[in-house]
Amino acid sequence: MDENEVQQQKEVAFYTETLNAWYTTRFEKDKHLLTLSSFGIGLLVTLLTTVGVSSLIVALMYALAVISFLICIVAILMVFSRNSVHLEAIVAGSNENDKWLTVLDKTSVVSFVCGILFTLLIGLFSGVDHYQKESVSMSDSKVRMVVQNSSNVEKKSINGASAMRPSSSSSSSSASSSNQQSGQSSQSNNSNSQ
């Protein structure tokens, strides 16, 4: 083999490997978008069942995120089926790009990014809502503690005052004993005067 043939074989091998890597990269991107969109829907369903919806805006974000991921999944499935048609056209000698594949590729990427953004907004709104609820709960518990502590202070501060009030049984017994004493002293005075 001469040097020209060796150089041509190297170029053919290089072109073949580059073309193979290009196809693999394009297919892997679509596969990863499909997988991540499916996981995104699973994550949203899990968040919806565990955290729930706190407001209408959050419910709208859930709906938009799920719809975005679904659009991405459908677009990628359509890309897979359209790829085979396009490859057949290339083998048959067509040099034109498939406009539908271009639209579907862009649609899948844009819808995936939108799904990610809506999911992040859900996390942000849920975090803010949780913080606000926790803040209100903590302030309510502080108010309850202040009210309970002030009522305890009031009870403790006036608790001794009730012991100072004369009881009805002790006042009647003391009145009868003073009557008895005055009666006895008048009797003793009477007996002394006799």
JSON list of C-alpha atoms in Angstrom, two decimals:
[
{"chain": "A", "resi": 1, "resn": "MET", "atom": "CA", "xyz": [0.00, 0.00, 0.00]},
{"chain": "A", "resi": 2, "resn": "ASP", "atom": "CA", "xyz": [1.23, 3.39, -0.78]},
{"chain": "A", "resi": 3, "resn": "GLU", "atom": "CA", "xyz": [0.94, 6.46, 1.40]},
{"chain": "A", "resi": 4, "resn": "ASN", "atom": "CA", "xyz": [-2.11, 7.87, -0.41]},
{"chain": "A", "resi": 5, "resn": "GLU", "atom": "CA", "xyz": [-4.15, 4.73, 0.23]},
{"chain": "A", "resi": 6, "resn": "VAL", "atom": "CA", "xyz": [-3.12, 4.68, 3.90]},
{"chain": "A", "resi": 7, "resn": "GLN", "atom": "CA", "xyz": [-4.09, 8.35, 4.24]},
{"chain": "A", "resi": 8, "resn": "GLN", "atom": "CA", "xyz": [-7.46, 7.70, 2.57]},
{"chain": "A", "resi": 9, "resn": "GLN", "atom": "CA", "xyz": [-8.17, 4.76, 4.90]},
{"chain": "A", "resi": 10, "resn": "LYS", "atom": "CA", "xyz": [-7.33, 6.93, 7.91]},
{"chain": "A", "resi": 11, "resn": "GLU", "atom": "CA", "xyz": [-9.67, 9.63, 6.70]},
{"chain": "A", "resi": 12, "resn": "VAL", "atom": "CA", "xyz": [-12.46, 7.12, 6.06]},
{"chain": "A", "resi": 13, "resn": "ALA", "atom": "CA", "xyz": [-11.97, 5.59, 9.53]},
{"chain": "A", "resi": 14, "resn": "PHE", "atom": "CA", "xyz": [-11.92, 9.04, 11.11]},
{"chain": "A", "resi": 15, "resn": "TYR", "atom": "CA", "xyz": [-15.06, 10.10, 9.23]},
{"chain": "A", "resi": 16, "resn": "THR", "atom": "CA", "xyz": [-16.84, 6.86, 10.16]},
{"chain": "A", "resi": 17, "resn": "GLU", "atom": "CA", "xyz": [-16.03, 7.23, 13.86]},
{"chain": "A", "resi": 18, "resn": "THR", "atom": "CA", "xyz": [-16.97, 10.91, 13.87]},
{"chain": "A", "resi": 19, "resn": "LEU", "atom": "CA", "xyz": [-20.29, 10.18, 12.16]},
{"chain": "A", "resi": 20, "resn": "ASN", "atom": "CA", "xyz": [-20.96, 7.32, 14.61]},
{"chain": "A", "resi": 21, "resn": "ALA", "atom": "CA", "xyz": [-20.17, 9.59, 17.59]},
{"chain": "A", "resi": 22, "resn": "TRP", "atom": "CA", "xyz": [-22.46, 12.29, 16.17]},
{"chain": "A", "resi": 23, "resn": "TYR", "atom": "CA", "xyz": [-25.38, 9.84, 15.83]},
{"chain": "A", "resi": 24, "resn": "THR", "atom": "CA", "xyz": [-24.73, 8.41, 19.28]},
{"chain": "A", "resi": 25, "resn": "THR", "atom": "CA", "xyz": [-24.63, 11.87, 20.85]},
{"chain": "A", "resi": 26, "resn": "ARG", "atom": "CA", "xyz": [-27.88, 12.92, 19.20]},
{"chain": "A", "resi": 27, "resn": "PHE", "atom": "CA", "xyz": [-29.65, 9.71, 20.21]},
{"chain": "A", "resi": 28, "resn": "GLU", "atom": "CA", "xyz": [-28.28, 9.83, 23.76]},
{"chain": "A", "resi": 29, "resn": "LYS", "atom": "CA", "xyz": [-29.51, 13.40, 24.20]},
{"chain": "A", "resi": 30, "resn": "ASP", "atom": "CA", "xyz": [-33.00, 12.32, 23.19]},
{"chain": "A", "resi": 31, "resn": "LYS", "atom": "CA", "xyz": [-32.86, 9.25, 25.43]},
{"chain": "A", "resi": 32, "resn": "HIS", "atom": "CA", "xyz": [-31.74, 11.33, 28.41]},
{"chain": "A", "resi": 33, "resn": "LEU", "atom": "CA", "xyz": [-34.47, 13.92, 27.84]},
{"chain": "A", "resi": 34, "resn": "LEU", "atom": "CA", "xyz": [-37.03, 11.11, 27.67]},
{"chain": "A", "resi": 35, "resn": "THR", "atom": "CA", "xyz": [-35.74, 9.53, 30.89]},
{"chain": "A", "resi": 36, "resn": "LEU", "atom": "CA", "xyz": [-35.45, 12.81, 32.79]},
{"chain": "A", "resi": 37, "resn": "SER", "atom": "CA", "xyz": [-38.93, 13.94, 31.69]},
{"chain": "A", "resi": 38, "resn": "SER", "atom": "CA", "xyz": [-40.38, 10.67, 32.97]},
{"chain": "A", "resi": 39, "resn": "PHE", "atom": "CA", "xyz": [-38.58, 11.13, 36.28]},
{"chain": "A", "resi": 40, "resn": "GLY", "atom": "CA", "xyz": [-39.79, 14.74, 36.39]},
{"chain": "A", "resi": 41, "resn": "ILE", "atom": "CA", "xyz": [-43.41, 13.60, 36.16]},
{"chain": "A", "resi": 42, "resn": "GLY", "atom": "CA", "xyz": [-42.78, 11.01, 38.87]},
{"chain": "A", "resi": 43, "resn": "LEU", "atom": "CA", "xyz": [-41.21, 13.67, 41.11]},
{"chain": "A", "resi": 44, "resn": "LEU", "atom": "CA", "xyz": [-44.15, 16.01, 40.58]},
{"chain": "A", "resi": 45, "resn": "VAL", "atom": "CA", "xyz": [-46.68, 13.30, 41.42]},
{"chain": "A", "resi": 46, "resn": "THR", "atom": "CA", "xyz": [-44.71, 12.45, 44.57]},
{"chain": "A", "resi": 47, "resn": "LEU", "atom": "CA", "xyz": [-44.54, 16.10, 45.62]},
{"chain": "A", "resi": 48, "resn": "LEU", "atom": "CA", "xyz": [-48.23, 16.55, 44.92]},
{"chain": "A", "resi": 49, "resn": "THR", "atom": "CA", "xyz": [-49.21, 13.59, 47.11]},
{"chain": "A", "resi": 50, "resn": "THR", "atom": "CA", "xyz": [-46.81, 14.35, 49.98]},
{"chain": "A", "resi": 51, "resn": "VAL", "atom": "CA", "xyz": [-46.71, 18.17, 50.11]},
{"chain": "A", "resi": 52, "resn": "GLY", "atom": "CA", "xyz": [-50.00, 18.97, 48.42]},
{"chain": "A", "resi": 53, "resn": "VAL", "atom": "CA", "xyz": [-51.20, 22.18, 46.84]},
{"chain": "A", "resi": 54, "resn": "SER", "atom": "CA", "xyz": [-51.08, 25.30, 48.98]},
{"chain": "A", "resi": 55, "resn": "SER", "atom": "CA", "xyz": [-52.51, 27.81, 46.51]},
{"chain": "A", "resi": 56, "resn": "LEU", "atom": "CA", "xyz": [-53.96, 28.22, 43.04]},
{"chain": "A", "resi": 57, "resn": "ILE", "atom": "CA", "xyz": [-50.60, 29.41, 41.70]},
{"chain": "A", "resi": 58, "resn": "VAL", "atom": "CA", "xyz": [-48.86, 26.25, 42.90]},
{"chain": "A", "resi": 59, "resn": "ALA", "atom": "CA", "xyz": [-51.60, 24.10, 41.35]},
{"chain": "A", "resi": 60, "resn": "LEU", "atom": "CA", "xyz": [-51.11, 25.94, 38.06]},
{"chain": "A", "resi": 61, "resn": "MET", "atom": "CA", "xyz": [-47.34, 25.36, 38.29]},
{"chain": "A", "resi": 62, "resn": "TYR", "atom": "CA", "xyz": [-47.92, 21.63, 38.85]},
{"chain": "A", "resi": 63, "resn": "ALA", "atom": "CA", "xyz": [-50.17, 21.46, 35.79]},
{"chain": "A", "resi": 64, "resn": "LEU", "atom": "CA", "xyz": [-47.76, 23.43, 33.59]},
{"chain": "A", "resi": 65, "resn": "ALA", "atom": "CA", "xyz": [-44.76, 21.35, 34.70]},
{"chain": "A", "resi": 66, "resn": "VAL", "atom": "CA", "xyz": [-46.52, 18.04, 34.01]},
{"chain": "A", "resi": 67, "resn": "ILE", "atom": "CA", "xyz": [-47.78, 19.29, 30.63]},
{"chain": "A", "resi": 68, "resn": "SER", "atom": "CA", "xyz": [-44.27, 20.48, 29.71]},
{"chain": "A", "resi": 69, "resn": "PHE", "atom": "CA", "xyz": [-42.73, 17.11, 30.55]},
{"chain": "A", "resi": 70, "resn": "LEU", "atom": "CA", "xyz": [-45.49, 15.29, 28.66]},
{"chain": "A", "resi": 71, "resn": "ILE", "atom": "CA", "xyz": [-44.89, 17.47, 25.58]},
{"chain": "A", "resi": 72, "resn": "CYS", "atom": "CA", "xyz": [-41.20, 16.62, 25.81]},
{"chain": "A", "resi": 73, "resn": "ILE", "atom": "CA", "xyz": [-41.93, 12.88, 26.01]},
{"chain": "A", "resi": 74, "resn": "VAL", "atom": "CA", "xyz": [-44.35, 12.95, 23.06]},
{"chain": "A", "resi": 75, "resn": "ALA", "atom": "CA", "xyz": [-41.97, 15.05, 20.95]},
{"chain": "A", "resi": 76, "resn": "ILE", "atom": "CA", "xyz": [-39.08, 12.66, 21.59]},
{"chain": "A", "resi": 77, "resn": "LEU", "atom": "CA", "xyz": [-41.18, 9.62, 20.76]},
{"chain": "A", "resi": 78, "resn": "MET", "atom": "CA", "xyz": [-42.14, 11.33, 17.51]},
{"chain": "A", "resi": 79, "resn": "VAL", "atom": "CA", "xyz": [-38.43, 12.08, 16.87]},
{"chain": "A", "resi": 80, "resn": "PHE", "atom": "CA", "xyz": [-37.61, 8.39, 17.24]},
{"chain": "A", "resi": 81, "resn": "SER", "atom": "CA", "xyz": [-40.22, 7.37, 14.71]},
{"chain": "A", "resi": 82, "resn": "ARG", "atom": "CA", "xyz": [-39.34, 10.24, 12.35]},
{"chain": "A", "resi": 83, "resn": "ASN", "atom": "CA", "xyz": [-35.59, 9.40, 12.52]},
{"chain": "A", "resi": 84, "resn": "SER", "atom": "CA", "xyz": [-36.09, 6.12, 10.71]},
{"chain": "A", "resi": 85, "resn": "VAL", "atom": "CA", "xyz": [-38.01, 7.83, 7.90]},
{"chain": "A", "resi": 86, "resn": "HIS", "atom": "CA", "xyz": [-35.29, 10.45, 7.56]},
{"chain": "A", "resi": 87, "resn": "LEU", "atom": "CA", "xyz": [-32.50, 7.85, 7.50]},
{"chain": "A", "resi": 88, "resn": "GLU", "atom": "CA", "xyz": [-34.33, 5.96, 4.74]},
{"chain": "A", "resi": 89, "resn": "ALA", "atom": "CA", "xyz": [-34.53, 9.19, 2.74]},
{"chain": "A", "resi": 90, "resn": "ILE", "atom": "CA", "xyz": [-30.79, 9.80, 3.22]},
{"chain": "A", "resi": 91, "resn": "VAL", "atom": "CA", "xyz": [-29.94, 6.29, 2.03]},
{"chain": "A", "resi": 92, "resn": "ALA", "atom": "CA", "xyz": [-32.18, 6.87, -0.99]},
{"chain": "A", "resi": 93, "resn": "GLY", "atom": "CA", "xyz": [-30.08, 9.95, -1.85]},
{"chain": "A", "resi": 94, "resn": "SER", "atom": "CA", "xyz": [-31.97, 12.88, -0.32]},
{"chain": "A", "resi": 95, "resn": "ASN", "atom": "CA", "xyz": [-29.84, 15.75, 1.00]},
{"chain": "A", "resi": 96, "resn": "GLU", "atom": "CA", "xyz": [-32.66, 17.75, 2.57]},
{"chain": "A", "resi": 97, "resn": "ASN", "atom": "CA", "xyz": [-33.12, 18.18, 6.30]},
{"chain": "A", "resi": 98, "resn": "ASP", "atom": "CA", "xyz": [-36.41, 17.01, 7.73]},
{"chain": "A", "resi": 99, "resn": "LYS", "atom": "CA", "xyz": [-38.22, 20.13, 8.96]},
{"chain": "A", "resi": 100, "resn": "TRP", "atom": "CA", "xyz": [-40.37, 18.09, 11.33]},
{"chain": "A", "resi": 101, "resn": "LEU", "atom": "CA", "xyz": [-37.29, 16.69, 13.06]},
{"chain": "A", "resi": 102, "resn": "THR", "atom": "CA", "xyz": [-35.95, 20.21, 13.57]},
{"chain": "A", "resi": 103, "resn": "VAL", "atom": "CA", "xyz": [-39.26, 21.37, 15.05]},
{"chain": "A", "resi": 104, "resn": "LEU", "atom": "CA", "xyz": [-39.60, 18.27, 17.24]},
{"chain": "A", "resi": 105, "resn": "ASP", "atom": "CA", "xyz": [-36.01, 18.59, 18.52]},
{"chain": "A", "resi": 106, "resn": "LYS", "atom": "CA", "xyz": [-36.51, 22.22, 19.48]},
{"chain": "A", "resi": 107, "resn": "THR", "atom": "CA", "xyz": [-39.91, 21.44, 21.01]},
{"chain": "A", "resi": 108, "resn": "SER", "atom": "CA", "xyz": [-38.49, 18.67, 23.17]},
{"chain": "A", "resi": 109, "resn": "VAL", "atom": "CA", "xyz": [-35.65, 20.83, 24.51]},
{"chain": "A", "resi": 110, "resn": "VAL", "atom": "CA", "xyz": [-37.82, 23.92, 25.14]},
{"chain": "A", "resi": 111, "resn": "SER", "atom": "CA", "xyz": [-40.58, 21.92, 26.84]},
{"chain": "A", "resi": 112, "resn": "PHE", "atom": "CA", "xyz": [-38.04, 20.10, 29.02]},
{"chain": "A", "resi": 113, "resn": "VAL", "atom": "CA", "xyz": [-36.48, 23.40, 30.14]},
{"chain": "A", "resi": 114, "resn": "CYS", "atom": "CA", "xyz": [-39.98, 24.78, 30.86]},
{"chain": "A", "resi": 115, "resn": "GLY", "atom": "CA", "xyz": [-40.77, 21.68, 32.92]},
{"chain": "A", "resi": 116, "resn": "ILE", "atom": "CA", "xyz": [-37.60, 22.18, 34.95]},
{"chain": "A", "resi": 117, "resn": "LEU", "atom": "CA", "xyz": [-38.39, 25.88, 35.52]},
{"chain": "A", "resi": 118, "resn": "PHE", "atom": "CA", "xyz": [-41.96, 25.16, 36.62]},
{"chain": "A", "resi": 119, "resn": "THR", "atom": "CA", "xyz": [-40.70, 22.44, 38.98]},
{"chain": "A", "resi": 120, "resn": "LEU", "atom": "CA", "xyz": [-38.22, 24.90, 40.50]},
{"chain": "A", "resi": 121, "resn": "LEU", "atom": "CA", "xyz": [-41.00, 27.45, 40.93]},
{"chain": "A", "resi": 122, "resn": "ILE", "atom": "CA", "xyz": [-43.10, 24.81, 42.69]},
{"chain": "A", "resi": 123, "resn": "GLY", "atom": "CA", "xyz": [-40.23, 24.21, 45.10]},
{"chain": "A", "resi": 124, "resn": "LEU", "atom": "CA", "xyz": [-39.81, 27.94, 45.66]},
{"chain": "A", "resi": 125, "resn": "PHE", "atom": "CA", "xyz": [-43.52, 28.60, 46.27]},
{"chain": "A", "resi": 126, "resn": "SER", "atom": "CA", "xyz": [-43.83, 25.54, 48.53]},
{"chain": "A", "resi": 127, "resn": "GLY", "atom": "CA", "xyz": [-40.79, 26.64, 50.56]},
{"chain": "A", "resi": 128, "resn": "VAL", "atom": "CA", "xyz": [-42.12, 30.17, 50.99]},
{"chain": "A", "resi": 129, "resn": "ASP", "atom": "CA", "xyz": [-45.56, 28.87, 51.96]},
{"chain": "A", "resi": 130, "resn": "HIS", "atom": "CA", "xyz": [-44.05, 26.43, 54.47]},
{"chain": "A", "resi": 131, "resn": "TYR", "atom": "CA", "xyz": [-41.93, 29.22, 55.96]},
{"chain": "A", "resi": 132, "resn": "GLN", "atom": "CA", "xyz": [-44.96, 31.51, 56.29]},
{"chain": "A", "resi": 133, "resn": "LYS", "atom": "CA", "xyz": [-47.06, 28.80, 57.94]},
{"chain": "A", "resi": 134, "resn": "GLU", "atom": "CA", "xyz": [-44.23, 27.97, 60.34]},
{"chain": "A", "resi": 135, "resn": "SER", "atom": "CA", "xyz": [-43.77, 31.66, 61.17]},
{"chain": "A", "resi": 136, "resn": "VAL", "atom": "CA", "xyz": [-47.50, 32.10, 61.90]},
{"chain": "A", "resi": 137, "resn": "SER", "atom": "CA", "xyz": [-47.51, 28.91, 63.97]},
{"chain": "A", "resi": 138, "resn": "MET", "atom": "CA", "xyz": [-44.53, 30.06, 66.00]},
{"chain": "A", "resi": 139, "resn": "SER", "atom": "CA", "xyz": [-46.05, 33.50, 66.64]},
{"chain": "A", "resi": 140, "resn": "ASP", "atom": "CA", "xyz": [-49.34, 31.87, 67.73]},
{"chain": "A", "resi": 141, "resn": "SER", "atom": "CA", "xyz": [-47.48, 29.62, 70.15]},
{"chain": "A", "resi": 142, "resn": "LYS", "atom": "CA", "xyz": [-45.59, 32.64, 71.55]},
{"chain": "A", "resi": 143, "resn": "VAL", "atom": "CA", "xyz": [-48.88, 34.49, 72.11]},
{"chain": "A", "resi": 144, "resn": "ARG", "atom": "CA", "xyz": [-50.33, 31.43, 73.84]},
{"chain": "A", "resi": 145, "resn": "MET", "atom": "CA", "xyz": [-47.24, 31.18, 76.07]},
{"chain": "A", "resi": 146, "resn": "VAL", "atom": "CA", "xyz": [-47.47, 34.86, 77.02]},
{"chain": "A", "resi": 147, "resn": "VAL", "atom": "CA", "xyz": [-51.17, 34.54, 77.84]},
{"chain": "A", "resi": 148, "resn": "GLN", "atom": "CA", "xyz": [-50.59, 31.37, 79.86]},
{"chain": "A", "resi": 149, "resn": "ASN", "atom": "CA", "xyz": [-47.64, 32.90, 81.71]},
{"chain": "A", "resi": 150, "resn": "SER", "atom": "CA", "xyz": [-49.55, 36.10, 82.51]},
{"chain": "A", "resi": 151, "resn": "SER", "atom": "CA", "xyz": [-52.53, 34.13, 83.81]},
{"chain": "A", "resi": 152, "resn": "ASN", "atom": "CA", "xyz": [-50.19, 32.06, 85.95]},
{"chain": "A", "resi": 153, "resn": "VAL", "atom": "CA", "xyz": [-48.59, 35.23, 87.30]},
{"chain": "A", "resi": 154, "resn": "GLU", "atom": "CA", "xyz": [-52.00, 36.65, 88.12]},
{"chain": "A", "resi": 155, "resn": "LYS", "atom": "CA", "xyz": [-53.02, 33.46, 89.90]},
{"chain": "A", "resi": 156, "resn": "LYS", "atom": "CA", "xyz": [-49.80, 33.39, 91.89]},
{"chain": "A", "resi": 157, "resn": "SER", "atom": "CA", "xyz": [-49.90, 37.07, 92.81]},
{"chain": "A", "resi": 158, "resn": "ILE", "atom": "CA", "xyz": [-53.46, 37.02, 94.17]},
{"chain": "A", "resi": 159, "resn": "ASN", "atom": "CA", "xyz": [-53.31, 33.52, 95.54]},
{"chain": "A", "resi": 160, "resn": "GLY", "atom": "CA", "xyz": [-52.29, 34.76, 99.00]},
{"chain": "A", "resi": 161, "resn": "ALA", "atom": "CA", "xyz": [-55.08, 37.33, 99.17]},
{"chain": "A", "resi": 162, "resn": "SER", "atom": "CA", "xyz": [-57.76, 34.67, 99.52]},
{"chain": "A", "resi": 163, "resn": "ALA", "atom": "CA", "xyz": [-56.15, 33.40, 102.74]},
{"chain": "A", "resi": 164, "resn": "MET", "atom": "CA", "xyz": [-56.53, 36.83, 104.30]},
{"chain": "A", "resi": 165, "resn": "ARG", "atom": "CA", "xyz": [-60.32, 36.89, 104.00]},
{"chain": "A", "resi": 166, "resn": "PRO", "atom": "CA", "xyz": [-62.07, 35.80, 107.19]},
{"chain": "A", "resi": 167, "resn": "SER", "atom": "CA", "xyz": [-64.07, 32.68, 106.78]},
{"chain": "A", "resi": 168, "resn": "SER", "atom": "CA", "xyz": [-67.73, 32.60, 107.82]},
{"chain": "A", "resi": 169, "resn": "SER", "atom": "CA", "xyz": [-67.29, 29.70, 110.26]},
{"chain": "A", "resi": 170, "resn": "SER", "atom": "CA", "xyz": [-64.39, 31.31, 112.07]},
{"chain": "A", "resi": 171, "resn": "SER", "atom": "CA", "xyz": [-66.17, 34.68, 112.30]},
{"chain": "A", "resi": 172, "resn": "SER", "atom": "CA", "xyz": [-69.32, 33.15, 113.82]},
{"chain": "A", "resi": 173, "resn": "SER", "atom": "CA", "xyz": [-67.30, 31.09, 116.24]},
{"chain": "A", "resi": 174, "resn": "SER", "atom": "CA", "xyz": [-65.26, 34.10, 117.25]},
{"chain": "A", "resi": 175, "resn": "ALA", "atom": "CA", "xyz": [-68.45, 36.13, 117.67]},
{"chain": "A", "resi": 176, "resn": "SER", "atom": "CA", "xyz": [-70.01, 33.44, 119.86]},
{"chain": "A", "resi": 177, "resn": "SER", "atom": "CA", "xyz": [-66.84, 33.10, 121.90]},
{"chain": "A", "resi": 178, "resn": "SER", "atom": "CA", "xyz": [-66.73, 36.87, 122.47]},
{"chain": "A", "resi": 179, "resn": "ASN", "atom": "CA", "xyz": [-70.41, 36.75, 123.51]},
{"chain": "A", "resi": 180, "resn": "GLN", "atom": "CA", "xyz": [-69.61, 33.94, 125.88]},
{"chain": "A", "resi": 181, "resn": "GLN", "atom": "CA", "xyz": [-66.70, 35.85, 127.31]},
{"chain": "A", "resi": 182, "resn": "SER", "atom": "CA", "xyz": [-68.78, 38.99, 127.80]},
{"chain": "A", "resi": 183, "resn": "GLY", "atom": "CA", "xyz": [-71.52, 36.86, 129.37]},
{"chain": "A", "resi": 184, "resn": "GLN", "atom": "CA", "xyz": [-69.05, 35.26, 131.74]},
{"chain": "A", "resi": 185, "resn": "SER", "atom": "CA", "xyz": [-67.54, 38.55, 132.72]},
{"chain": "A", "resi": 186, "resn": "SER", "atom": "CA", "xyz": [-70.98, 40.02, 133.42]},
{"chain": "A", "resi": 187, "resn": "GLN", "atom": "CA", "xyz": [-71.81, 36.96, 135.55]},
{"chain": "A", "resi": 188, "resn": "SER", "atom": "CA", "xyz": [-68.60, 37.30, 137.46]},
{"chain": "A", "resi": 189, "resn": "ASN", "atom": "CA", "xyz": [-69.31, 40.98, 137.97]},
{"chain": "A", "resi": 190, "resn": "ASN", "atom": "CA", "xyz": [-72.77, 40.12, 139.26]},
{"chain": "A", "resi": 191, "resn": "SER", "atom": "CA", "xyz": [-71.41, 37.54, 141.66]},
{"chain": "A", "resi": 192, "resn": "ASN", "atom": "CA", "xyz": [-68.73, 39.92, 142.89]},
{"chain": "A", "resi": 193, "resn": "SER", "atom": "CA", "xyz": [-71.24, 42.60, 143.60]},
{"chain": "A", "resi": 194, "resn": "GLN", "atom": "CA", "xyz": [-73.36, 40.24, 145.69]}
]
